Amino acid sequence: MLSSLKDKLAVLPDKPGCYLMKNKNGEIIYVGKAKVLKNRVRSYFTGSHNGKTQLLVSEIADFEYIVVSSAIEALVLECNLIKQYDPRYNVMLKDDKTYPYIKITNEKQPRLEITRKVLKDKGRYFGPYPNAGAAQEVKKLLDRLYPLRKCKTLPKQVCLYYHMGQCLAPCVYEVDDAENQRIVEEIDRFLDGGHEAMKAQLTEKMMEAAEAMEFERAKELRDQIRNIEAVMEKQKVTFTDTVDRDIFGFAVDKGWMCVQVFYMRQGKMIERQTTSFPYYGEPAEDFMSYVTQFYYDKQQVLPKEILLPQESEPELLAEWLGVKVLTPKRGKKVELVQMAGENARIALEEKFALMSKDDARTIQAMHNLGHALSIGTPHRIEAFDNSNIQGAEPVSAMIVFTDGRPDKKEYRKYKIQTVEGPDDYGSMREVIRRRYSRMLRENQPFPDLIVIDGGKGQIQAAMDVLENELGLFIPVCGLAKDDKHKTAMLLFGDPPEPVPLKRDSNEFYLLQRIQDEVHRFAITFHRASRSKTMLSSQLDEIPGIGEKRRKLLFQHFGSIKKMKEATVEDFRQLGIGDKVAREIISHLRKMV
């Protein structure tokens, strides 16, 4: 350990606070909190750790700390620091999922709407619902049962909703505030578990209508009752009360943590959320960091009650959120927490099993591909694809798969420099020459296999440059496509011949992934290059636009479309006069 780190560890205070771990470049890579900074920070540099924590510790070159007056301040400060610095080892705290709510607006003539944002606007919010479809079902039911205003903007005459008895038509008729308040309170009671009472009322009215031989009316009431049953009672009831709860459980294994959250609303389990991530500190501490970040700055209605496992710190969370936070020890509540924990454990086991199978499939695919080509296992594969439209803006792209997986930091882009017009063979020769002559000069390791997105001509062009110009004998194969532009055939040898591979084999799937990825990378690069050239050439036609202004315009607007939609004021911000700005706008808008 560096002497400077030892010195800083020796003088750490016995106080609560947050610590910020830095790498050799001064980047903050991890943020944590501690009740006692001295004990927590020192623990990273003493004793044994799992592989992931060892990786974190190996990168720590320095650290900072901030002392606070209480553990709850450390809890909130940790959230702020993670949000500010986005450290890569705090990945588990990134969660942007929001759920839909049903809202009764706080307006003179209130209405129902579905929203994912909970604002302090005195509206009434109900939820969250598991998805937009579930929220929409409930809203449609309420729209049929309660005649609140339906239109966002009041029309000048009554609409179909009024004639169907689903709106009081405040656009035309005066609706008393007391009547609106009565309907709002009924909806409130309905969504708070009172739908059983509504169902009983409708059943009584249905029987009365049937006795009076008003069969059409009885049928309408029967349909409403069925709608309530279908929408409100299809979920399993797990509690007799109607308290809104969030229930947390977690499990850890092999340096990973899985957190399971159950959402219970009006006594019903409406949704669950599973999140898995590598963790680097103590399990209980990192779990509490996740829970804190889960509620931090989220636009959602807090439940009345939060249930956590025994090893948690409910007091801090309760004080911060202002709601009841429990770690139950017996009864139905502890069973729910245990069920969340068990689900988290099973999710982790499933994750590892899938990862293991995926790794096994990938290793088998590389082995089988090497066997089919008689070249040994190709650990590093480099693939090439050319892209142009009728010879315009020809580019080439190279991707790398290492041990069967994309290695994106190794990807390379090439603008074709020596070829004019649509010449795929010439483009392939140039890019192969540039790539491997450089590797020769820099004494870099060569790939085990080169994959060309093309047929016999491209393969032979690549082999000619490698063998006859550079003296390299790297295996080269080609991927020919069918008339639907799908991977159809593997070509290999001199001259290239089809290699029999089963379409449902792991090795064929690996080749498909490689071909799709190199094609995607090449097309993306070509589009970017072409848009820059089109923008530049079109701007060149305008008097008063030189190279400097052209670059400035491109950097600011990025596309012709945005430039067409701009105002003279937008150009003025770049120091371009109104006359030139009007000429630019006029010229571009005349173009098709």
XYZ file of C-alpha atoms in Angstrom:
592
model
C 0.000 0.000 0.000
C 1.254 3.491 -0.800
C 2.699 5.336 2.195
C 0.391 8.320 1.551
C -2.644 6.022 1.821
C -1.309 4.525 5.065
C -0.846 7.983 6.502
C -4.403 9.021 5.597
C -5.847 5.786 7.024
C -4.030 6.410 10.310
C -5.759 9.756 10.863
C -9.331 8.849 9.880
C -11.873 10.212 12.412
C -14.286 8.232 14.625
C -17.259 10.025 13.070
C -20.048 9.280 10.592
C -19.619 10.400 7.003
C -19.084 9.472 3.375
C -15.919 8.348 1.602
C -14.974 8.753 -2.068
C -12.509 6.257 -3.543
C -10.324 7.514 -6.433
C -8.194 5.800 -9.064
C -4.744 6.908 -10.256
C -6.351 9.423 -12.652
C -8.216 11.112 -9.819
C -11.601 9.766 -10.982
C -14.097 8.884 -8.273
C -14.841 5.181 -8.747
C -16.829 4.375 -5.589
C -18.845 6.229 -2.964
C -19.848 4.760 0.385
C -21.191 5.820 3.758
C -20.148 4.847 7.269
C -21.297 5.261 10.862
C -17.600 5.285 11.806
C -15.337 6.372 8.949
C -12.156 5.028 10.529
C -13.463 1.460 10.798
C -15.247 1.294 7.452
C -12.547 2.772 5.209
C -9.741 0.784 6.874
C -11.698 -2.451 6.302
C -11.082 -2.164 2.542
C -7.328 -2.453 3.074
C -7.289 -5.226 5.677
C -8.417 -8.856 5.608
C -9.584 -10.868 2.598
C -12.251 -9.862 0.068
C -14.113 -11.491 -2.784
C -12.821 -11.057 -6.331
C -14.972 -8.059 -7.198
C -14.035 -6.123 -4.061
C -10.365 -6.978 -4.661
C -10.738 -5.446 -8.127
C -12.112 -2.246 -6.608
C -9.370 -2.089 -3.968
C -6.670 -2.694 -6.590
C -7.778 0.482 -8.391
C -7.865 2.725 -5.311
C -4.986 5.202 -5.396
C -6.471 7.810 -3.051
C -9.624 8.650 -1.142
C -11.480 11.615 0.315
C -14.046 11.731 3.083
C -16.738 14.097 4.296
C -17.669 14.135 7.971
C -21.338 14.688 8.889
C -23.141 14.961 12.196
C -25.374 11.884 11.985
C -25.869 8.573 10.221
C -28.994 9.855 8.456
C -27.013 12.769 7.002
C -24.476 10.245 5.687
C -27.338 8.258 4.134
C -28.662 11.273 2.187
C -25.197 12.628 1.320
C -24.249 9.264 -0.212
C -27.246 9.560 -2.565
C -26.240 13.086 -3.568
C -22.628 12.082 -4.245
C -23.604 9.042 -6.314
C -25.957 11.178 -8.364
C -23.237 13.827 -8.825
C -20.287 11.591 -9.751
C -21.996 8.445 -11.142
C -19.110 6.160 -10.005
C -18.840 2.988 -12.061
C -18.667 0.718 -9.002
C -22.004 2.051 -7.731
C -23.908 0.554 -10.668
C -26.532 -1.024 -8.433
C -28.042 2.338 -7.598
C -29.042 3.206 -11.161
C -32.785 2.691 -11.444
C -35.021 4.952 -13.494
C -38.128 2.794 -13.626
C -41.324 4.710 -12.903
C -44.811 3.276 -12.630
C -48.118 4.776 -13.762
C -50.598 6.348 -11.358
C -54.234 7.368 -11.698
C -54.672 11.019 -10.793
C -57.754 13.093 -9.919
C -56.741 16.597 -10.959
C -57.088 19.555 -8.613
C -59.254 21.701 -10.891
C -62.639 23.402 -10.600
C -63.969 20.656 -12.883
C -61.693 17.696 -11.969
C -60.917 14.825 -14.316
C -59.100 11.490 -14.267
C -55.755 10.994 -15.993
C -52.841 8.544 -16.053
C -49.418 9.921 -15.171
C -45.928 8.708 -14.273
C -45.019 11.920 -12.454
C -46.229 12.659 -8.941
C -46.237 16.414 -8.326
C -47.106 18.543 -5.313
C -50.138 20.023 -7.087
C -52.882 18.995 -4.610
C -54.091 16.321 -7.012
C -55.020 12.892 -5.657
C -52.778 10.015 -6.802
C -53.541 6.296 -6.694
C -51.070 3.526 -7.458
C -48.574 2.665 -8.603
C -50.018 0.196 -11.107
C -47.868 -2.594 -12.564
C -48.041 -1.163 -16.084
C -49.851 1.376 -18.231
C -52.324 -1.261 -19.419
C -53.470 -2.046 -15.868
C -53.845 1.660 -15.044
C -55.805 2.210 -18.276
C -58.193 -0.650 -17.412
C -58.992 0.885 -14.025
C -59.399 4.367 -15.517
C -61.830 3.064 -18.167
C -63.861 1.412 -15.416
C -63.956 4.644 -13.389
C -64.890 6.630 -16.499
C -67.916 4.375 -16.972
C -68.950 4.526 -13.313
C -68.363 8.196 -12.464
C -69.379 11.161 -14.686
C -66.363 13.442 -14.149
C -65.195 15.744 -16.946
C -63.522 13.745 -19.726
C -62.090 16.412 -22.083
C -58.756 18.035 -21.257
C -59.905 21.235 -22.973
C -63.595 22.042 -22.545
C -65.440 21.937 -25.893
C -68.214 24.354 -26.897
C -70.917 21.691 -26.953
C -71.711 18.396 -25.260
C -70.026 15.283 -26.595
C -70.857 11.579 -26.729
C -69.765 11.013 -23.107
C -72.651 13.209 -21.909
C -75.197 11.277 -23.953
C -73.780 8.010 -22.554
C -74.212 9.307 -18.996
C -70.443 9.342 -18.362
C -69.956 13.126 -18.098
C -71.898 15.974 -16.459
C -70.929 18.278 -19.378
C -69.450 21.237 -17.459
C -68.675 22.663 -20.912
C -72.382 23.586 -21.243
C -74.075 23.059 -17.879
C -73.193 24.472 -14.475
C -71.927 21.675 -12.212
C -72.073 22.348 -8.506
C -68.763 22.119 -6.575
C -70.454 19.888 -3.999
C -71.427 17.397 -6.721
C -67.867 17.235 -8.040
C -66.571 16.777 -4.491
C -69.044 13.938 -3.888
C -67.880 12.097 -7.034
C -64.206 12.618 -6.163
C -64.738 11.187 -2.670
C -66.585 8.183 -4.125
C -63.708 7.494 -6.506
C -61.307 7.918 -3.584
C -63.236 5.325 -1.551
C -63.528 2.993 -4.557
C -59.767 2.980 -5.209
C -59.023 2.657 -1.495
C -60.728 -0.729 -1.351
C -64.363 0.352 -1.488
C -65.168 -1.369 -4.762
C -66.928 -4.166 -2.833
C -69.462 -1.647 -1.502
C -69.975 -0.277 -5.029
C -70.506 -3.806 -6.323
C -73.124 -4.443 -3.611
C -74.979 -1.222 -4.529
C -74.995 -2.097 -8.220
C -76.190 -5.646 -7.463
C -79.122 -4.243 -5.459
C -80.011 -1.848 -8.310
C -79.747 -4.681 -10.829
C -82.213 -6.805 -8.849
C -84.628 -3.866 -8.573
C -84.417 -3.245 -12.335
C -85.043 -6.927 -13.057
C -88.106 -6.978 -10.766
C -89.442 -3.900 -12.547
C -88.844 -5.762 -15.862
C -86.303 -3.100 -16.957
C -84.103 -5.778 -18.489
C -81.945 -3.437 -20.577
C -81.057 -1.442 -17.454
C -80.436 -4.674 -15.498
C -78.071 -5.874 -18.227
C -76.091 -2.577 -18.083
C -75.733 -2.929 -14.295
C -74.696 -6.579 -14.627
C -71.971 -5.569 -17.114
C -70.695 -2.915 -14.709
C -70.492 -5.493 -11.907
C -68.555 -7.861 -14.169
C -66.178 -5.057 -15.136
C -65.444 -4.359 -11.456
C -64.773 -8.045 -10.829
C -62.545 -8.338 -13.886
C -60.458 -5.256 -13.160
C -60.335 -5.005 -9.372
C -60.448 -8.615 -8.207
C -58.205 -10.520 -10.592
C -55.169 -10.101 -8.373
C -54.447 -12.378 -5.449
C -55.351 -10.802 -2.097
C -52.512 -11.325 0.355
C -53.659 -9.090 3.217
C -57.017 -8.404 4.805
C -56.177 -4.720 5.413
C -55.747 -2.148 2.605
C -52.405 -0.646 3.683
C -50.034 0.229 0.815
C -46.699 -1.528 1.370
C -43.319 -1.991 -0.303
C -41.614 -5.226 0.754
C -37.865 -5.723 0.242
C -35.695 -8.814 0.310
C -32.159 -9.463 -0.913
C -29.669 -12.252 -1.510
C -25.920 -12.293 -2.217
C -23.651 -14.810 -3.938
C -20.352 -14.737 -5.858
C -19.942 -10.979 -5.411
C -23.444 -10.209 -6.745
C -26.518 -8.906 -4.977
C -30.135 -9.316 -6.045
C -32.855 -7.111 -4.545
C -36.511 -8.063 -4.847
C -39.265 -5.479 -4.243
C -42.926 -6.425 -3.887
C -45.480 -3.653 -4.406
C -48.662 -4.197 -2.392
C -51.548 -1.788 -2.916
C -54.951 -2.056 -1.159
C -53.972 -5.477 0.144
C -53.075 -6.824 -3.319
C -49.702 -7.726 -4.767
C -49.685 -5.681 -7.981
C -46.061 -5.941 -9.131
C -42.572 -7.073 -8.290
C -39.219 -5.673 -9.372
C -35.932 -7.572 -9.532
C -32.531 -5.878 -9.745
C -29.156 -7.675 -9.841
C -25.759 -5.972 -9.601
C -22.170 -6.522 -8.401
C -21.590 -5.140 -4.901
C -18.300 -4.087 -3.311
C -18.942 -3.342 0.361
C -20.751 -5.095 3.198
C -24.012 -6.746 2.024
C -26.315 -5.050 4.554
C -24.747 -1.627 3.961
C -24.943 -1.866 0.182
C -28.512 -3.121 0.424
C -29.471 -0.053 2.497
C -27.676 2.161 -0.024
C -29.824 0.615 -2.747
C -33.048 1.151 -0.789
C -32.129 4.765 -0.046
C -31.310 5.444 -3.690
C -34.545 3.669 -4.648
C -36.601 6.345 -2.890
C -34.257 9.269 -3.456
C -35.553 11.875 -5.885
C -38.158 9.478 -7.298
C -41.462 10.880 -8.451
C -43.725 8.394 -6.750
C -46.164 8.208 -3.880
C -44.567 6.681 -0.815
C -46.369 3.675 0.654
C -47.739 3.813 4.175
C -45.364 1.032 5.245
C -41.994 -0.397 4.162
C -40.922 -3.899 5.231
C -37.204 -4.764 5.326
C -35.208 -7.863 6.333
C -33.780 -8.200 9.845
C -30.207 -7.031 9.057
C -31.416 -3.616 7.814
C -31.444 -0.203 9.522
C -35.143 0.787 9.614
C -34.719 3.752 11.978
C -32.610 5.799 9.542
C -34.951 5.187 6.625
C -38.063 5.926 8.716
C -36.611 9.197 9.991
C -35.628 10.288 6.480
C -38.816 9.271 4.637
C -41.312 10.011 7.391
C -43.179 6.700 6.943
C -43.373 3.497 8.970
C -40.377 1.218 8.262
C -40.394 -2.218 9.917
C -38.201 -5.306 10.149
C -40.921 -7.814 11.121
C -40.068 -10.821 13.273
C -43.262 -12.888 13.129
C -46.554 -13.336 11.360
C -47.647 -12.608 7.808
C -45.293 -9.643 7.369
C -42.124 -11.602 8.078
C -43.370 -14.290 5.670
C -43.624 -11.641 2.924
C -40.074 -10.396 3.594
C -38.801 -13.984 3.565
C -40.657 -14.603 0.303
C -38.976 -11.525 -1.235
C -35.582 -12.799 -0.055
C -36.266 -16.287 -1.419
C -37.269 -14.834 -4.782
C -34.037 -12.810 -4.815
C -32.009 -15.965 -4.075
C -33.746 -17.904 -6.869
C -33.232 -14.992 -9.309
C -29.484 -15.011 -8.557
C -29.277 -18.786 -9.059
C -31.081 -18.412 -12.377
C -28.749 -15.603 -13.423
C -25.631 -17.688 -12.712
C -27.135 -20.722 -14.451
C -27.916 -18.678 -17.574
C -24.480 -17.052 -17.509
C -22.878 -20.479 -17.229
C -24.939 -21.869 -20.101
C -24.219 -18.824 -22.236
C -20.478 -19.115 -21.567
C -20.597 -22.832 -22.328
C -22.468 -22.228 -25.598
C -20.012 -19.519 -26.654
C -16.953 -21.675 -25.872
C -18.531 -24.599 -27.724
C -19.322 -22.357 -30.717
C -15.704 -21.156 -30.996
C -14.400 -24.711 -30.651
C -16.819 -26.055 -33.292
C -16.057 -23.207 -35.695
C -12.320 -23.814 -35.390
C -12.865 -27.539 -35.919
C -14.996 -26.912 -39.035
C -12.237 -24.723 -40.497
C -9.380 -26.903 -39.163
C -7.637 -23.881 -37.602
C -7.865 -24.465 -33.851
C -10.079 -22.390 -31.528
C -10.314 -18.752 -32.802
C -10.090 -16.752 -29.567
C -9.769 -13.415 -31.397
C -11.883 -12.801 -34.504
C -11.687 -9.607 -36.569
C -14.528 -8.908 -39.017
C -14.761 -6.343 -41.841
C -17.625 -4.774 -43.797
C -17.715 -2.057 -46.493
C -20.529 0.459 -46.847
C -21.337 2.884 -49.673
C -24.245 4.055 -51.803
C -23.356 3.887 -55.515
C -19.764 4.508 -54.570
C -20.492 7.676 -52.572
C -18.680 8.165 -49.256
C -17.145 4.641 -49.170
C -16.185 3.533 -45.655
C -15.179 0.314 -43.985
C -15.540 -0.909 -40.433
C -13.800 -3.544 -38.353
C -15.098 -5.169 -35.198
C -13.417 -7.600 -32.802
C -14.913 -10.577 -30.949
C -12.706 -11.846 -28.128
C -13.652 -15.277 -26.773
C -16.987 -15.041 -28.558
C -17.979 -11.602 -27.226
C -17.860 -8.095 -28.748
C -14.729 -6.172 -27.687
C -15.942 -2.656 -28.529
C -12.834 -0.789 -27.436
C -11.029 -2.610 -30.282
C -13.487 -1.523 -33.006
C -12.017 0.608 -35.829
C -13.439 2.839 -38.608
C -11.819 3.502 -42.006
C -12.579 6.141 -44.615
C -11.596 4.688 -47.994
C -8.859 6.895 -49.483
C -7.505 5.221 -52.654
C -10.655 3.869 -54.319
C -13.122 5.821 -56.415
C -16.584 4.593 -57.291
C -18.318 1.370 -56.169
C -15.354 -1.032 -55.897
C -15.849 -3.453 -52.991
C -12.763 -5.483 -53.887
C -10.539 -2.382 -54.017
C -11.993 -1.111 -50.723
C -11.343 -4.486 -49.077
C -7.751 -4.513 -50.321
C -7.136 -1.014 -48.931
C -8.557 -1.615 -45.474
C -6.844 -5.009 -45.051
C -3.557 -3.432 -46.140
C -3.933 -0.516 -43.712
C -5.007 -2.670 -40.770
C -2.351 -5.394 -40.917
C 0.600 -3.352 -42.159
C 0.099 -1.212 -39.064
C -0.070 -4.296 -36.851
C 3.192 -5.464 -38.404
C 4.874 -2.109 -37.746
C 3.653 -1.988 -34.147
C 4.360 -5.692 -33.508
C 0.772 -6.323 -32.347
C -0.667 -9.849 -32.010
C -2.685 -10.989 -35.035
C -6.208 -12.422 -34.909
C -6.875 -16.156 -35.113
C -9.492 -15.621 -37.821
C -10.569 -12.818 -40.182
C -14.233 -12.719 -41.213
C -15.184 -10.854 -44.392
C -18.781 -9.763 -44.924
C -18.915 -10.872 -48.567
C -18.352 -13.654 -51.068
C -15.450 -15.237 -52.947
C -14.196 -12.002 -54.542
C -13.791 -10.169 -51.250
C -12.148 -13.181 -49.582
C -9.591 -13.534 -52.381
C -8.892 -9.778 -52.367
C -8.141 -9.932 -48.624
C -5.992 -13.089 -48.929
C -4.022 -11.604 -51.813
C -2.999 -8.555 -49.753
C -2.224 -10.618 -46.638
C -0.145 -13.319 -48.323
C 1.405 -11.655 -51.378
C 1.974 -8.128 -50.024
C 2.417 -8.582 -46.276
C 3.600 -12.192 -46.034
C 0.905 -13.046 -43.473
C -1.012 -16.304 -43.394
C -4.072 -15.559 -41.256
C -7.170 -17.713 -41.922
C -9.841 -15.728 -43.823
C -13.479 -16.768 -44.195
C -16.441 -15.028 -45.793
C -20.127 -14.781 -44.963
C -22.415 -14.737 -47.976
C -26.029 -13.551 -47.589
C -29.244 -14.766 -49.194
C -31.758 -12.636 -51.109
C -33.313 -11.593 -47.775
C -29.942 -10.237 -46.605
C -29.596 -12.956 -43.959
C -26.474 -15.004 -43.223
C -26.702 -17.954 -45.595
C -23.282 -19.563 -46.106
C -19.766 -19.759 -44.681
C -17.018 -19.730 -47.342
C -13.423 -20.816 -46.654
C -10.317 -22.094 -48.404
C -8.334 -21.315 -51.558
C -10.378 -21.130 -53.672
C -13.201 -20.397 -51.173
C -15.785 -23.166 -50.923
C -18.944 -23.535 -48.795
C -18.402 -25.008 -45.310
C -21.360 -27.138 -44.146
C -22.762 -25.686 -40.907
C -26.155 -26.465 -39.404
C -28.408 -23.403 -39.309
C -29.420 -24.156 -35.690
C -25.842 -24.678 -34.433
C -24.096 -22.454 -31.882
C -21.299 -21.688 -34.352
C -23.745 -20.509 -37.025
C -25.443 -18.265 -34.457
C -22.026 -16.832 -33.471
C -21.287 -16.001 -37.121
C -24.700 -14.353 -37.461
C -23.986 -12.153 -34.448
C -20.593 -11.170 -35.889
C -22.061 -10.354 -39.307
C -24.974 -8.361 -37.852
C -22.660 -6.397 -35.565
C -20.074 -5.459 -38.213
C -22.853 -4.469 -40.617
C -24.510 -2.307 -37.944
C -21.196 -0.620 -37.100
C -20.370 0.039 -40.778
C -23.830 1.445 -41.611
C -23.805 3.729 -38.560
C -20.377 5.096 -39.556
C -21.431 5.550 -43.196
C -24.596 7.454 -42.263
C -22.635 9.781 -39.985
C -20.017 10.429 -42.700
C -22.625 10.995 -45.398
C -24.680 13.432 -43.297
C -21.571 15.538 -42.623
C -20.683 15.619 -46.332
C -24.248 16.471 -47.383
C -24.417 19.265 -44.833
C -21.052 20.650 -45.921
C -21.826 20.526 -49.672
C -25.217 22.153 -49.256
C -23.768 24.933 -47.124
C -20.980 25.505 -49.677
C -23.610 26.715 -52.153
C -24.574 29.635 -49.893
C -22.616 32.918 -50.308
C -20.877 34.005 -47.114
C -20.418 30.503 -45.726
C -16.794 29.445 -45.551
C -15.114 26.485 -43.911
C -15.027 28.095 -40.445
C -18.731 28.961 -40.442
C -19.625 25.584 -41.926
C -17.898 23.775 -39.043
C -19.533 26.110 -36.522
C -22.999 25.459 -37.964
C -22.475 21.721 -38.073
C -21.221 21.600 -34.476
C -24.177 23.662 -33.243
C -27.096 22.203 -35.234
C -25.823 18.762 -36.224
C -28.284 18.270 -39.105
C -29.950 20.016 -42.061
C -33.370 19.313 -40.527
C -32.582 21.266 -37.356
C -31.074 24.093 -39.394
C -34.222 24.329 -41.524
C -36.358 24.566 -38.388
C -34.140 27.236 -36.768
C -34.977 30.935 -36.453
C -32.857 33.960 -37.269
C -32.358 34.359 -33.506
C -30.792 30.877 -33.321
C -28.160 31.902 -35.888
C -27.615 35.240 -34.149
C -26.322 33.344 -31.102
C -23.461 32.048 -33.283
C -22.453 35.544 -34.400
C -24.076 35.139 -37.830
C -25.853 38.253 -39.095
C -29.571 38.330 -39.833
C -29.091 38.696 -43.610
C -26.858 35.613 -43.903
C -29.125 33.698 -41.507
C -32.161 34.422 -43.680
C -30.234 33.306 -46.778
C -29.267 30.011 -45.075
C -32.832 29.321 -43.958
C -34.308 30.272 -47.338
C -31.789 28.145 -49.264
C -32.258 25.060 -47.105
C -36.045 25.251 -47.066
C -36.137 25.350 -50.885
C -34.298 22.041 -50.992
C -36.323 18.848 -51.235
